[in-house]
Amino acid sequence: MKKGILVTSTILVLLIVLRPFVLDYLDLLNYNREIENLQIQNPEISAFEDGEYEGRHQVHEIEAQVEVRILSGEIVGIDLHHEHERGYNAEEITRRVVEEQSLEVDMVTGATHSSKVILKAIERALCETEEVYCEEP
């Protein structure tokens, strides 16, 4: 009898102690899957009218809000508000987009997840407008 209570109590304590770790692990798997499946479209920048385009994207704790400025068919600037844990260096990606005039740029080493979220926010700013239709990759 006492042995059964001890075994049951031990199992309950283990479940209570391990539960947060299991939930964190499952959340991490979901986060990684969401980042891995994130696909970025590359719209034809020259097709956009002059103006400012706003977009936002979030994956768990990483969030990017952008304002993309287009003048004469070129991206002339991107203002970025970026919430992140360790991906500060990813903010370099906006400079690369402006230089290349494309969303097909190399990710920032060590900040790949934040880089992808920022690019997705830029894509949304451009592709969720009524002026231009972007095809799914």
PDB file of C-alpha atoms in Angstrom:
ATOM      1  CA  MET A   1       0.000   0.000   0.000  1.00  0.00           C
ATOM      2  CA  LYS A   2       2.703   2.469   1.037  1.00  0.00           C
ATOM      3  CA  LYS A   3       4.779   1.443  -1.970  1.00  0.00           C
ATOM      4  CA  GLY A   4       1.867   2.235  -4.338  1.00  0.00           C
ATOM      5  CA  ILE A   5       1.359   5.660  -2.755  1.00  0.00           C
ATOM      6  CA  LEU A   6       5.104   6.346  -2.998  1.00  0.00           C
ATOM      7  CA  VAL A   7       5.186   5.376  -6.691  1.00  0.00           C
ATOM      8  CA  THR A   8       2.083   7.458  -7.460  1.00  0.00           C
ATOM      9  CA  SER A   9       3.459  10.438  -5.536  1.00  0.00           C
ATOM     10  CA  THR A  10       6.810  10.168  -7.316  1.00  0.00           C
ATOM     11  CA  ILE A  11       5.116  10.071 -10.727  1.00  0.00           C
ATOM     12  CA  LEU A  12       2.960  13.101  -9.864  1.00  0.00           C
ATOM     13  CA  VAL A  13       5.965  15.082  -8.653  1.00  0.00           C
ATOM     14  CA  LEU A  14       7.909  14.190 -11.816  1.00  0.00           C
ATOM     15  CA  LEU A  15       4.987  15.256 -14.001  1.00  0.00           C
ATOM     16  CA  ILE A  16       4.676  18.556 -12.154  1.00  0.00           C
ATOM     17  CA  VAL A  17       8.431  19.216 -12.342  1.00  0.00           C
ATOM     18  CA  LEU A  18       8.859  18.150 -15.986  1.00  0.00           C
ATOM     19  CA  ARG A  19       5.703  19.808 -17.357  1.00  0.00           C
ATOM     20  CA  PRO A  20       7.234  23.285 -17.898  1.00  0.00           C
ATOM     21  CA  PHE A  21      10.259  21.782 -19.664  1.00  0.00           C
ATOM     22  CA  VAL A  22       8.086  19.699 -21.975  1.00  0.00           C
ATOM     23  CA  LEU A  23       5.869  22.694 -22.771  1.00  0.00           C
ATOM     24  CA  ASP A  24       8.906  24.906 -23.459  1.00  0.00           C
ATOM     25  CA  TYR A  25      10.360  22.242 -25.737  1.00  0.00           C
ATOM     26  CA  LEU A  26       7.099  21.934 -27.680  1.00  0.00           C
ATOM     27  CA  ASP A  27       6.910  25.738 -27.986  1.00  0.00           C
ATOM     28  CA  LEU A  28      10.488  25.812 -29.299  1.00  0.00           C
ATOM     29  CA  LEU A  29       9.662  23.138 -31.886  1.00  0.00           C
ATOM     30  CA  ASN A  30       6.638  25.144 -33.025  1.00  0.00           C
ATOM     31  CA  TYR A  31       8.717  28.342 -33.233  1.00  0.00           C
ATOM     32  CA  ASN A  32      11.452  26.650 -35.286  1.00  0.00           C
ATOM     33  CA  ARG A  33       8.884  25.096 -37.626  1.00  0.00           C
ATOM     34  CA  GLU A  34       7.176  28.473 -38.125  1.00  0.00           C
ATOM     35  CA  ILE A  35      10.494  30.200 -38.931  1.00  0.00           C
ATOM     36  CA  GLU A  36      11.600  27.352 -41.207  1.00  0.00           C
ATOM     37  CA  ASN A  37       8.335  27.494 -43.179  1.00  0.00           C
ATOM     38  CA  LEU A  38       8.436  31.273 -43.581  1.00  0.00           C
ATOM     39  CA  GLN A  39       8.664  32.061 -47.290  1.00  0.00           C
ATOM     40  CA  ILE A  40       9.519  35.486 -48.634  1.00  0.00           C
ATOM     41  CA  GLN A  41       8.112  36.777 -51.925  1.00  0.00           C
ATOM     42  CA  ASN A  42      10.224  39.103 -54.031  1.00  0.00           C
ATOM     43  CA  PRO A  43       7.963  41.694 -55.675  1.00  0.00           C
ATOM     44  CA  GLU A  44       9.042  43.806 -58.631  1.00  0.00           C
ATOM     45  CA  ILE A  45      10.003  47.023 -56.831  1.00  0.00           C
ATOM     46  CA  SER A  46       9.783  49.173 -59.968  1.00  0.00           C
ATOM     47  CA  ALA A  47       6.044  48.386 -60.206  1.00  0.00           C
ATOM     48  CA  PHE A  48       5.237  50.348 -57.055  1.00  0.00           C
ATOM     49  CA  GLU A  49       4.038  53.920 -57.036  1.00  0.00           C
ATOM     50  CA  ASP A  50       5.898  56.497 -54.977  1.00  0.00           C
ATOM     51  CA  GLY A  51       4.856  56.437 -51.355  1.00  0.00           C
ATOM     52  CA  GLU A  52       5.222  54.872 -47.944  1.00  0.00           C
ATOM     53  CA  TYR A  53       4.146  51.302 -47.313  1.00  0.00           C
ATOM     54  CA  GLU A  54       3.708  49.841 -43.836  1.00  0.00           C
ATOM     55  CA  GLY A  55       3.979  46.208 -42.847  1.00  0.00           C
ATOM     56  CA  ARG A  56       4.321  44.045 -39.780  1.00  0.00           C
ATOM     57  CA  HIS A  57       5.180  40.432 -39.005  1.00  0.00           C
ATOM     58  CA  GLN A  58       5.620  38.520 -35.768  1.00  0.00           C
ATOM     59  CA  VAL A  59       6.815  35.038 -34.883  1.00  0.00           C
ATOM     60  CA  HIS A  60       6.639  34.458 -31.132  1.00  0.00           C
ATOM     61  CA  GLU A  61       8.909  37.064 -29.456  1.00  0.00           C
ATOM     62  CA  ILE A  62      10.367  38.404 -32.709  1.00  0.00           C
ATOM     63  CA  GLU A  63       8.377  41.253 -34.219  1.00  0.00           C
ATOM     64  CA  ALA A  64       9.186  43.682 -37.002  1.00  0.00           C
ATOM     65  CA  GLN A  65       7.254  46.763 -38.078  1.00  0.00           C
ATOM     66  CA  VAL A  66       8.503  48.568 -41.159  1.00  0.00           C
ATOM     67  CA  GLU A  67       7.778  51.609 -43.242  1.00  0.00           C
ATOM     68  CA  VAL A  68       9.159  51.225 -46.756  1.00  0.00           C
ATOM     69  CA  ARG A  69       9.654  54.406 -48.790  1.00  0.00           C
ATOM     70  CA  ILE A  70       9.551  54.142 -52.578  1.00  0.00           C
ATOM     71  CA  LEU A  71      10.541  56.930 -54.956  1.00  0.00           C
ATOM     72  CA  SER A  72      10.842  56.622 -58.742  1.00  0.00           C
ATOM     73  CA  GLY A  73      10.460  52.841 -58.623  1.00  0.00           C
ATOM     74  CA  GLU A  74      13.203  52.298 -56.038  1.00  0.00           C
ATOM     75  CA  ILE A  75      13.293  51.647 -52.314  1.00  0.00           C
ATOM     76  CA  VAL A  76      14.942  54.740 -50.857  1.00  0.00           C
ATOM     77  CA  GLY A  77      14.587  53.875 -47.190  1.00  0.00           C
ATOM     78  CA  ILE A  78      13.175  51.467 -44.648  1.00  0.00           C
ATOM     79  CA  ASP A  79      12.295  52.520 -41.109  1.00  0.00           C
ATOM     80  CA  LEU A  80      12.299  49.558 -38.739  1.00  0.00           C
ATOM     81  CA  HIS A  81      10.965  48.882 -35.268  1.00  0.00           C
ATOM     82  CA  HIS A  82      12.299  45.472 -34.239  1.00  0.00           C
ATOM     83  CA  GLU A  83      11.452  43.527 -31.077  1.00  0.00           C
ATOM     84  CA  HIS A  84      13.891  40.673 -30.552  1.00  0.00           C
ATOM     85  CA  GLU A  85      15.820  38.637 -28.033  1.00  0.00           C
ATOM     86  CA  ARG A  86      19.259  38.275 -29.592  1.00  0.00           C
ATOM     87  CA  GLY A  87      18.711  39.341 -33.202  1.00  0.00           C
ATOM     88  CA  TYR A  88      19.809  42.988 -33.032  1.00  0.00           C
ATOM     89  CA  ASN A  89      22.316  42.508 -35.870  1.00  0.00           C
ATOM     90  CA  ALA A  90      19.476  41.519 -38.208  1.00  0.00           C
ATOM     91  CA  GLU A  91      18.583  45.189 -38.575  1.00  0.00           C
ATOM     92  CA  GLU A  92      21.430  45.294 -41.120  1.00  0.00           C
ATOM     93  CA  ILE A  93      19.079  43.466 -43.520  1.00  0.00           C
ATOM     94  CA  THR A  94      17.209  46.691 -44.329  1.00  0.00           C
ATOM     95  CA  ARG A  95      20.414  48.231 -45.710  1.00  0.00           C
ATOM     96  CA  ARG A  96      20.945  45.151 -47.878  1.00  0.00           C
ATOM     97  CA  VAL A  97      17.407  45.372 -49.257  1.00  0.00           C
ATOM     98  CA  VAL A  98      17.894  49.036 -50.175  1.00  0.00           C
ATOM     99  CA  GLU A  99      21.284  48.319 -51.790  1.00  0.00           C
ATOM    100  CA  GLU A 100      20.046  45.310 -53.782  1.00  0.00           C
ATOM    101  CA  GLN A 101      16.536  46.681 -54.469  1.00  0.00           C
ATOM    102  CA  SER A 102      15.363  43.164 -53.735  1.00  0.00           C
ATOM    103  CA  LEU A 103      14.161  40.967 -50.895  1.00  0.00           C
ATOM    104  CA  GLU A 104      16.451  38.211 -52.157  1.00  0.00           C
ATOM    105  CA  VAL A 105      19.398  39.117 -49.944  1.00  0.00           C
ATOM    106  CA  ASP A 106      21.693  37.093 -47.700  1.00  0.00           C
ATOM    107  CA  MET A 107      20.481  36.636 -44.140  1.00  0.00           C
ATOM    108  CA  VAL A 108      22.514  38.267 -41.384  1.00  0.00           C
ATOM    109  CA  THR A 109      24.773  35.623 -39.853  1.00  0.00           C
ATOM    110  CA  GLY A 110      23.800  34.886 -36.267  1.00  0.00           C
ATOM    111  CA  ALA A 111      20.429  36.585 -36.697  1.00  0.00           C
ATOM    112  CA  THR A 112      18.731  34.453 -39.331  1.00  0.00           C
ATOM    113  CA  HIS A 113      15.378  34.253 -37.555  1.00  0.00           C
ATOM    114  CA  SER A 114      15.108  38.000 -37.052  1.00  0.00           C
ATOM    115  CA  SER A 115      16.314  38.561 -40.621  1.00  0.00           C
ATOM    116  CA  LYS A 116      13.483  36.409 -41.973  1.00  0.00           C
ATOM    117  CA  VAL A 117      10.871  38.164 -39.826  1.00  0.00           C
ATOM    118  CA  ILE A 118      12.088  41.600 -40.976  1.00  0.00           C
ATOM    119  CA  LEU A 119      12.026  40.512 -44.625  1.00  0.00           C
ATOM    120  CA  LYS A 120       8.505  39.147 -44.171  1.00  0.00           C
ATOM    121  CA  ALA A 121       7.406  42.503 -42.713  1.00  0.00           C
ATOM    122  CA  ILE A 122       8.899  44.285 -45.749  1.00  0.00           C
ATOM    123  CA  GLU A 123       7.157  41.839 -48.073  1.00  0.00           C
ATOM    124  CA  ARG A 124       3.848  42.427 -46.306  1.00  0.00           C
ATOM    125  CA  ALA A 125       4.297  46.186 -46.579  1.00  0.00           C
ATOM    126  CA  LEU A 126       4.675  45.845 -50.318  1.00  0.00           C
ATOM    127  CA  CYS A 127       2.531  42.849 -51.195  1.00  0.00           C
ATOM    128  CA  GLU A 128      -0.501  43.665 -49.098  1.00  0.00           C
ATOM    129  CA  THR A 129      -1.169  46.842 -51.034  1.00  0.00           C
ATOM    130  CA  GLU A 130      -3.841  47.072 -53.683  1.00  0.00           C
ATOM    131  CA  GLU A 131      -1.443  48.412 -56.318  1.00  0.00           C
ATOM    132  CA  VAL A 132       0.727  45.349 -56.824  1.00  0.00           C
ATOM    133  CA  TYR A 133       0.002  41.648 -56.749  1.00  0.00           C
ATOM    134  CA  CYS A 134       2.746  39.399 -55.426  1.00  0.00           C
ATOM    135  CA  GLU A 135       2.783  35.741 -56.319  1.00  0.00           C
ATOM    136  CA  GLU A 136       3.354  33.090 -53.685  1.00  0.00           C
ATOM    137  CA  PRO A 137       6.832  31.534 -54.027  1.00  0.00           C
TER     138      PRO A 137
END
